[in-house]
């Protein structure tokens, strides 16, 4: 009898320990352990664990009794936020290859498309097709200046009239309402090369009113580099919006 009581007490003890452990432990969908974390602030790498629930990081640190549905051992590896690639043309092939694995394998989780003045139009149609097919990384789009100009003027080699400028402004506003994050130019390419600075400023001003930014493949990257850079900066100043110079480089002998 005494032996049975001891067995019951022992089993009860283990049962209570199990209940206590279950109640005090936290459950996560994913735990990434022992990685060197780059938190995106510029701070030094630090070794810790990352706890994820419902697709979001909920805690960083060392948690006792943490239980993960899935656990990834990142020992000796760096765990970093997904990279944002500000200059891609991925939208040209993303409908054919929606996984876009070449970007994901480089750690890029957000791509910006519609650069160099060329973009899908209307943007909402492209977004609908993308949502229907699915896509691996996140994708943001700019509206292309060349694309807008072609809608109104084709590839004519001349300065836009006031009426044509108004039509282009309407299309830029439509595109911003459609989901564009800003406007890009390809002033080295046709028909953007036929535009003057005033045209770009007037269109960029519409973007500014919608909280967007201006990305530019400048007119020149060789002999006229300084002048082209000044133009890009002045467009930002006059239109009152941020400027991103795409693949900023100097071409030619020093």
C-alpha positions as YAML, in Angstrom:
chain: A
units: angstrom
residues:
- id: 1
  name: UNK
  ca: [0.00, 0.00, 0.00]
- id: 2
  name: UNK
  ca: [2.78, 2.39, 0.98]
- id: 3
  name: UNK
  ca: [4.61, 1.56, -2.27]
- id: 4
  name: UNK
  ca: [1.49, 2.36, -4.32]
- id: 5
  name: UNK
  ca: [1.12, 5.72, -2.54]
- id: 6
  name: UNK
  ca: [4.75, 6.59, -3.36]
- id: 7
  name: UNK
  ca: [4.19, 5.73, -7.04]
- id: 8
  name: UNK
  ca: [1.02, 7.85, -7.14]
- id: 9
  name: UNK
  ca: [2.80, 10.79, -5.50]
- id: 10
  name: UNK
  ca: [5.73, 10.44, -7.90]
- id: 11
  name: UNK
  ca: [3.44, 10.36, -10.95]
- id: 12
  name: UNK
  ca: [1.46, 13.30, -9.58]
- id: 13
  name: UNK
  ca: [4.71, 15.26, -9.15]
- id: 14
  name: UNK
  ca: [5.76, 14.67, -12.77]
- id: 15
  name: UNK
  ca: [2.25, 15.54, -13.93]
- id: 16
  name: UNK
  ca: [2.35, 18.85, -12.04]
- id: 17
  name: UNK
  ca: [5.82, 19.62, -13.43]
- id: 18
  name: UNK
  ca: [4.50, 18.94, -16.93]
- id: 19
  name: UNK
  ca: [1.52, 21.25, -16.39]
- id: 20
  name: UNK
  ca: [3.75, 23.98, -14.94]
- id: 21
  name: UNK
  ca: [6.22, 23.74, -17.83]
- id: 22
  name: UNK
  ca: [3.42, 23.86, -20.39]
- id: 23
  name: UNK
  ca: [1.78, 26.85, -18.72]
- id: 24
  name: UNK
  ca: [5.00, 28.83, -18.33]
- id: 25
  name: UNK
  ca: [6.51, 28.07, -21.75]
- id: 26
  name: UNK
  ca: [5.77, 30.28, -24.73]
- id: 27
  name: UNK
  ca: [4.98, 28.78, -28.09]
- id: 28
  name: UNK
  ca: [6.16, 30.30, -31.37]
- id: 29
  name: UNK
  ca: [5.68, 29.37, -34.99]
- id: 30
  name: UNK
  ca: [9.40, 29.75, -35.66]
- id: 31
  name: UNK
  ca: [12.51, 30.23, -33.56]
- id: 32
  name: UNK
  ca: [15.84, 31.15, -35.17]
- id: 33
  name: UNK
  ca: [18.60, 30.31, -32.71]
- id: 34
  name: UNK
  ca: [22.26, 31.24, -32.19]
- id: 35
  name: UNK
  ca: [22.53, 33.62, -35.14]
- id: 36
  name: UNK
  ca: [24.51, 36.84, -35.34]
- id: 37
  name: UNK
  ca: [21.77, 39.44, -35.71]
- id: 38
  name: UNK
  ca: [22.04, 42.56, -37.87]
- id: 39
  name: UNK
  ca: [19.05, 44.58, -36.72]
- id: 40
  name: UNK
  ca: [19.23, 47.24, -39.43]
- id: 41
  name: UNK
  ca: [20.11, 50.11, -37.09]
- id: 42
  name: UNK
  ca: [23.83, 50.10, -37.83]
- id: 43
  name: UNK
  ca: [24.64, 48.58, -34.44]
- id: 44
  name: UNK
  ca: [27.22, 45.83, -34.07]
- id: 45
  name: UNK
  ca: [26.18, 42.25, -34.71]
- id: 46
  name: UNK
  ca: [24.98, 40.47, -31.59]
- id: 47
  name: UNK
  ca: [24.27, 36.81, -30.93]
- id: 48
  name: UNK
  ca: [20.72, 35.97, -29.91]
- id: 49
  name: UNK
  ca: [17.50, 34.15, -30.81]
- id: 50
  name: UNK
  ca: [14.57, 35.45, -32.83]
- id: 51
  name: UNK
  ca: [11.00, 34.41, -32.02]
- id: 52
  name: UNK
  ca: [8.33, 34.62, -34.71]
- id: 53
  name: UNK
  ca: [4.58, 34.26, -34.44]
- id: 54
  name: UNK
  ca: [1.97, 34.83, -37.16]
- id: 55
  name: UNK
  ca: [4.65, 35.94, -39.59]
- id: 56
  name: UNK
  ca: [6.02, 38.67, -37.32]
- id: 57
  name: UNK
  ca: [9.06, 38.94, -35.05]
- id: 58
  name: UNK
  ca: [7.61, 39.20, -31.55]
- id: 59
  name: UNK
  ca: [10.73, 38.86, -29.40]
- id: 60
  name: UNK
  ca: [14.52, 38.88, -29.65]
- id: 61
  name: UNK
  ca: [16.62, 37.46, -26.83]
- id: 62
  name: UNK
  ca: [17.14, 34.22, -24.92]
- id: 63
  name: UNK
  ca: [13.85, 32.83, -23.62]
- id: 64
  name: UNK
  ca: [13.73, 29.87, -21.26]
- id: 65
  name: UNK
  ca: [11.11, 27.22, -21.99]
- id: 66
  name: UNK
  ca: [10.39, 28.65, -25.44]
- id: 67
  name: UNK
  ca: [8.83, 26.12, -27.81]
- id: 68
  name: UNK
  ca: [8.94, 26.51, -31.58]
- id: 69
  name: UNK
  ca: [6.81, 24.66, -34.10]
- id: 70
  name: UNK
  ca: [9.89, 25.00, -36.29]
- id: 71
  name: UNK
  ca: [13.43, 25.77, -35.13]
- id: 72
  name: UNK
  ca: [16.27, 26.92, -37.39]
- id: 73
  name: UNK
  ca: [19.81, 26.71, -36.03]
- id: 74
  name: UNK
  ca: [21.66, 29.74, -37.44]
- id: 75
  name: UNK
  ca: [24.94, 29.08, -35.65]
- id: 76
  name: UNK
  ca: [27.79, 30.81, -37.47]
- id: 77
  name: UNK
  ca: [25.37, 32.68, -39.75]
- id: 78
  name: UNK
  ca: [24.15, 36.28, -39.94]
- id: 79
  name: UNK
  ca: [20.42, 36.91, -39.62]
- id: 80
  name: UNK
  ca: [19.47, 40.22, -41.27]
- id: 81
  name: UNK
  ca: [16.32, 42.05, -42.34]
- id: 82
  name: UNK
  ca: [15.34, 41.49, -45.95]
- id: 83
  name: UNK
  ca: [17.15, 43.82, -48.35]
- id: 84
  name: UNK
  ca: [15.28, 46.42, -50.43]
- id: 85
  name: UNK
  ca: [16.55, 46.67, -54.00]
- id: 86
  name: UNK
  ca: [15.73, 50.20, -55.16]
- id: 87
  name: UNK
  ca: [16.62, 49.61, -58.79]
- id: 88
  name: UNK
  ca: [15.19, 46.58, -60.56]
- id: 89
  name: UNK
  ca: [13.39, 45.76, -63.78]
- id: 90
  name: UNK
  ca: [11.99, 42.59, -62.25]
- id: 91
  name: UNK
  ca: [8.42, 43.43, -63.31]
- id: 92
  name: UNK
  ca: [9.40, 42.58, -66.89]
- id: 93
  name: UNK
  ca: [9.61, 38.87, -66.05]
- id: 94
  name: UNK
  ca: [7.84, 38.49, -62.70]
- id: 95
  name: UNK
  ca: [4.57, 37.36, -64.29]
- id: 96
  name: UNK
  ca: [6.44, 34.59, -66.12]
- id: 97
  name: UNK
  ca: [8.58, 33.65, -63.11]
- id: 98
  name: UNK
  ca: [6.52, 34.73, -60.07]
- id: 99
  name: UNK
  ca: [8.82, 33.15, -57.47]
- id: 100
  name: UNK
  ca: [11.59, 35.59, -58.52]
- id: 101
  name: UNK
  ca: [14.04, 33.25, -56.79]
- id: 102
  name: UNK
  ca: [17.14, 35.08, -58.05]
- id: 103
  name: UNK
  ca: [16.26, 38.00, -55.77]
- id: 104
  name: UNK
  ca: [15.19, 35.91, -52.78]
- id: 105
  name: UNK
  ca: [18.44, 33.94, -52.92]
- id: 106
  name: UNK
  ca: [20.33, 37.23, -52.54]
- id: 107
  name: UNK
  ca: [18.31, 38.19, -49.47]
- id: 108
  name: UNK
  ca: [16.14, 40.72, -51.33]
- id: 109
  name: UNK
  ca: [12.59, 40.70, -50.02]
- id: 110
  name: UNK
  ca: [11.35, 43.97, -51.57]
- id: 111
  name: UNK
  ca: [11.96, 45.05, -55.17]
- id: 112
  name: UNK
  ca: [11.28, 48.45, -56.73]
- id: 113
  name: UNK
  ca: [10.31, 48.20, -60.38]
- id: 114
  name: UNK
  ca: [9.30, 50.66, -63.08]
- id: 115
  name: UNK
  ca: [12.74, 52.26, -63.22]
- id: 116
  name: UNK
  ca: [14.53, 54.16, -66.01]
- id: 117
  name: UNK
  ca: [11.31, 55.76, -67.22]
- id: 118
  name: UNK
  ca: [9.63, 52.51, -68.28]
- id: 119
  name: UNK
  ca: [6.82, 50.85, -66.33]
- id: 120
  name: UNK
  ca: [3.63, 48.82, -66.70]
- id: 121
  name: UNK
  ca: [0.56, 50.88, -67.57]
- id: 122
  name: UNK
  ca: [-2.01, 50.97, -66.16]
- id: 123
  name: UNK
  ca: [-0.31, 49.94, -62.94]
- id: 124
  name: UNK
  ca: [-3.52, 48.53, -61.43]
- id: 125
  name: UNK
  ca: [-3.79, 46.00, -64.27]
- id: 126
  name: UNK
  ca: [-0.29, 44.75, -63.55]
- id: 127
  name: UNK
  ca: [-0.99, 44.60, -59.81]
- id: 128
  name: UNK
  ca: [-4.14, 42.54, -60.44]
- id: 129
  name: UNK
  ca: [-2.23, 40.06, -62.61]
- id: 130
  name: UNK
  ca: [0.53, 39.84, -60.00]
- id: 131
  name: UNK
  ca: [-1.94, 39.22, -57.18]
- id: 132
  name: UNK
  ca: [-3.62, 36.53, -59.28]
- id: 133
  name: UNK
  ca: [-0.36, 34.69, -60.00]
- id: 134
  name: UNK
  ca: [1.34, 35.44, -56.69]
- id: 135
  name: UNK
  ca: [4.90, 36.65, -56.23]
- id: 136
  name: UNK
  ca: [7.86, 35.71, -54.03]
- id: 137
  name: UNK
  ca: [9.30, 39.04, -52.82]
- id: 138
  name: UNK
  ca: [7.34, 42.23, -52.25]
- id: 139
  name: UNK
  ca: [7.08, 44.45, -55.33]
- id: 140
  name: UNK
  ca: [6.62, 48.23, -55.45]
- id: 141
  name: UNK
  ca: [6.28, 50.14, -58.71]
- id: 142
  name: UNK
  ca: [7.15, 53.56, -60.07]
- id: 143
  name: UNK
  ca: [5.31, 55.12, -62.99]
- id: 144
  name: UNK
  ca: [7.67, 55.68, -65.90]
- id: 145
  name: UNK
  ca: [7.99, 59.13, -67.47]
- id: 146
  name: UNK
  ca: [8.73, 57.59, -70.88]
- id: 147
  name: UNK
  ca: [5.63, 55.42, -70.52]
- id: 148
  name: UNK
  ca: [3.46, 58.45, -69.71]
- id: 149
  name: UNK
  ca: [4.95, 60.54, -72.52]
- id: 150
  name: UNK
  ca: [4.31, 57.79, -75.05]
- id: 151
  name: UNK
  ca: [0.66, 57.64, -73.99]
- id: 152
  name: UNK
  ca: [0.24, 61.33, -74.86]
- id: 153
  name: UNK
  ca: [2.87, 62.11, -77.53]
- id: 154
  name: UNK
  ca: [4.16, 58.82, -78.86]
- id: 155
  name: UNK
  ca: [7.87, 59.14, -79.63]
- id: 156
  name: UNK
  ca: [7.75, 62.64, -81.14]
- id: 157
  name: UNK
  ca: [11.00, 64.58, -80.87]
- id: 158
  name: UNK
  ca: [9.77, 67.91, -79.54]
- id: 159
  name: UNK
  ca: [8.87, 69.85, -76.40]
- id: 160
  name: UNK
  ca: [5.42, 69.09, -74.99]
- id: 161
  name: UNK
  ca: [2.67, 71.69, -75.37]
- id: 162
  name: UNK
  ca: [0.82, 73.04, -72.34]
- id: 163
  name: UNK
  ca: [-2.16, 70.84, -73.17]
- id: 164
  name: UNK
  ca: [0.04, 67.76, -73.48]
- id: 165
  name: UNK
  ca: [1.67, 68.57, -70.14]
- id: 166
  name: UNK
  ca: [-1.77, 68.73, -68.53]
- id: 167
  name: UNK
  ca: [-2.66, 65.36, -70.04]
- id: 168
  name: UNK
  ca: [0.57, 63.84, -68.73]
- id: 169
  name: UNK
  ca: [-0.07, 65.31, -65.28]
- id: 170
  name: UNK
  ca: [-3.49, 63.65, -65.26]
- id: 171
  name: UNK
  ca: [-1.93, 60.30, -66.14]
- id: 172
  name: UNK
  ca: [0.69, 60.69, -63.40]
- id: 173
  name: UNK
  ca: [-2.05, 61.44, -60.86]
- id: 174
  name: UNK
  ca: [-4.04, 58.45, -62.12]
- id: 175
  name: UNK
  ca: [-0.96, 56.26, -61.70]
- id: 176
  name: UNK
  ca: [-0.27, 57.50, -58.18]
- id: 177
  name: UNK
  ca: [-3.89, 56.73, -57.30]
- id: 178
  name: UNK
  ca: [-3.36, 53.36, -58.96]
- id: 179
  name: UNK
  ca: [-0.57, 52.41, -56.54]
- id: 180
  name: UNK
  ca: [2.67, 53.95, -57.83]
- id: 181
  name: UNK
  ca: [5.24, 54.93, -55.19]
- id: 182
  name: UNK
  ca: [6.74, 57.65, -57.36]
- id: 183
  name: UNK
  ca: [7.97, 58.44, -60.86]
- id: 184
  name: UNK
  ca: [11.09, 57.38, -62.73]
- id: 185
  name: UNK
  ca: [12.79, 58.96, -65.72]
- id: 186
  name: UNK
  ca: [15.10, 57.58, -68.36]
- id: 187
  name: UNK
  ca: [16.34, 60.87, -69.78]
- id: 188
  name: UNK
  ca: [18.99, 59.03, -71.78]
- id: 189
  name: UNK
  ca: [16.30, 57.07, -73.61]
- id: 190
  name: UNK
  ca: [13.62, 57.88, -76.19]
- id: 191
  name: UNK
  ca: [11.21, 59.61, -75.73]
- id: 192
  name: UNK
  ca: [12.38, 60.97, -72.36]
- id: 193
  name: UNK
  ca: [15.48, 62.42, -74.02]
- id: 194
  name: UNK
  ca: [13.20, 64.81, -75.93]
- id: 195
  name: UNK
  ca: [11.77, 66.37, -72.77]
- id: 196
  name: UNK
  ca: [13.10, 69.46, -71.02]
- id: 197
  name: UNK
  ca: [13.61, 69.97, -67.30]
- id: 198
  name: UNK
  ca: [10.40, 71.98, -66.96]
- id: 199
  name: UNK
  ca: [8.34, 69.01, -68.14]
- id: 200
  name: UNK
  ca: [9.89, 66.68, -65.59]
- id: 201
  name: UNK
  ca: [9.43, 69.22, -62.78]
- id: 202
  name: UNK
  ca: [5.73, 69.64, -63.57]
- id: 203
  name: UNK
  ca: [5.15, 65.89, -63.55]
- id: 204
  name: UNK
  ca: [7.30, 65.37, -60.46]
- id: 205
  name: UNK
  ca: [5.26, 68.04, -58.66]
- id: 206
  name: UNK
  ca: [2.20, 65.80, -58.99]
- id: 207
  name: UNK
  ca: [4.20, 62.95, -57.48]
- id: 208
  name: UNK
  ca: [5.27, 65.21, -54.60]
- id: 209
  name: UNK
  ca: [1.67, 66.09, -53.77]
- id: 210
  name: UNK
  ca: [1.00, 62.38, -53.37]
- id: 211
  name: UNK
  ca: [3.97, 61.74, -51.09]
- id: 212
  name: UNK
  ca: [6.04, 59.96, -53.75]
- id: 213
  name: UNK
  ca: [9.68, 60.26, -54.79]
- id: 214
  name: UNK
  ca: [11.65, 60.75, -58.00]
- id: 215
  name: UNK
  ca: [14.10, 58.15, -59.36]
- id: 216
  name: UNK
  ca: [16.17, 59.04, -62.39]
- id: 217
  name: UNK
  ca: [18.42, 57.47, -64.96]
- id: 218
  name: UNK
  ca: [20.06, 60.79, -65.76]
- id: 219
  name: UNK
  ca: [20.60, 62.36, -69.18]
- id: 220
  name: UNK
  ca: [24.32, 61.74, -69.18]
- id: 221
  name: UNK
  ca: [26.86, 59.70, -67.23]
- id: 222
  name: UNK
  ca: [29.95, 60.72, -69.20]
- id: 223
  name: UNK
  ca: [31.03, 64.19, -70.34]
- id: 224
  name: UNK
  ca: [27.76, 65.78, -69.20]
- id: 225
  name: UNK
  ca: [27.68, 64.01, -65.82]
- id: 226
  name: UNK
  ca: [27.95, 67.13, -63.62]
- id: 227
  name: UNK
  ca: [25.24, 68.98, -65.53]
- id: 228
  name: UNK
  ca: [22.95, 65.94, -65.45]
- id: 229
  name: UNK
  ca: [23.46, 65.55, -61.70]
- id: 230
  name: UNK
  ca: [22.65, 69.22, -61.17]
- id: 231
  name: UNK
  ca: [19.46, 68.78, -63.20]
- id: 232
  name: UNK
  ca: [18.39, 65.83, -61.03]
- id: 233
  name: UNK
  ca: [18.99, 67.80, -57.84]
- id: 234
  name: UNK
  ca: [17.16, 70.86, -59.18]
- id: 235
  name: UNK
  ca: [14.15, 68.75, -60.17]
- id: 236
  name: UNK
  ca: [13.92, 67.56, -56.57]
- id: 237
  name: UNK
  ca: [14.26, 71.10, -55.23]
- id: 238
  name: UNK
  ca: [11.69, 72.64, -57.55]
- id: 239
  name: UNK
  ca: [9.17, 69.81, -57.30]
- id: 240
  name: UNK
  ca: [9.83, 69.43, -53.55]
- id: 241
  name: UNK
  ca: [10.36, 65.68, -53.39]
- id: 242
  name: UNK
  ca: [13.17, 63.20, -52.62]
- id: 243
  name: UNK
  ca: [15.50, 62.22, -55.47]
- id: 244
  name: UNK
  ca: [17.16, 58.86, -56.03]
- id: 245
  name: UNK
  ca: [19.83, 58.74, -58.74]
- id: 246
  name: UNK
  ca: [19.84, 55.29, -60.30]
- id: 247
  name: UNK
  ca: [23.17, 53.46, -60.77]
- id: 248
  name: UNK
  ca: [25.10, 56.69, -60.13]
- id: 249
  name: UNK
  ca: [28.41, 56.35, -61.96]
- id: 250
  name: UNK
  ca: [30.93, 58.17, -64.12]
- id: 251
  name: UNK
  ca: [31.61, 56.80, -67.59]
- id: 252
  name: UNK
  ca: [34.85, 57.44, -69.49]
- id: 253
  name: UNK
  ca: [38.51, 58.11, -68.76]
- id: 254
  name: UNK
  ca: [39.45, 60.24, -65.77]
...
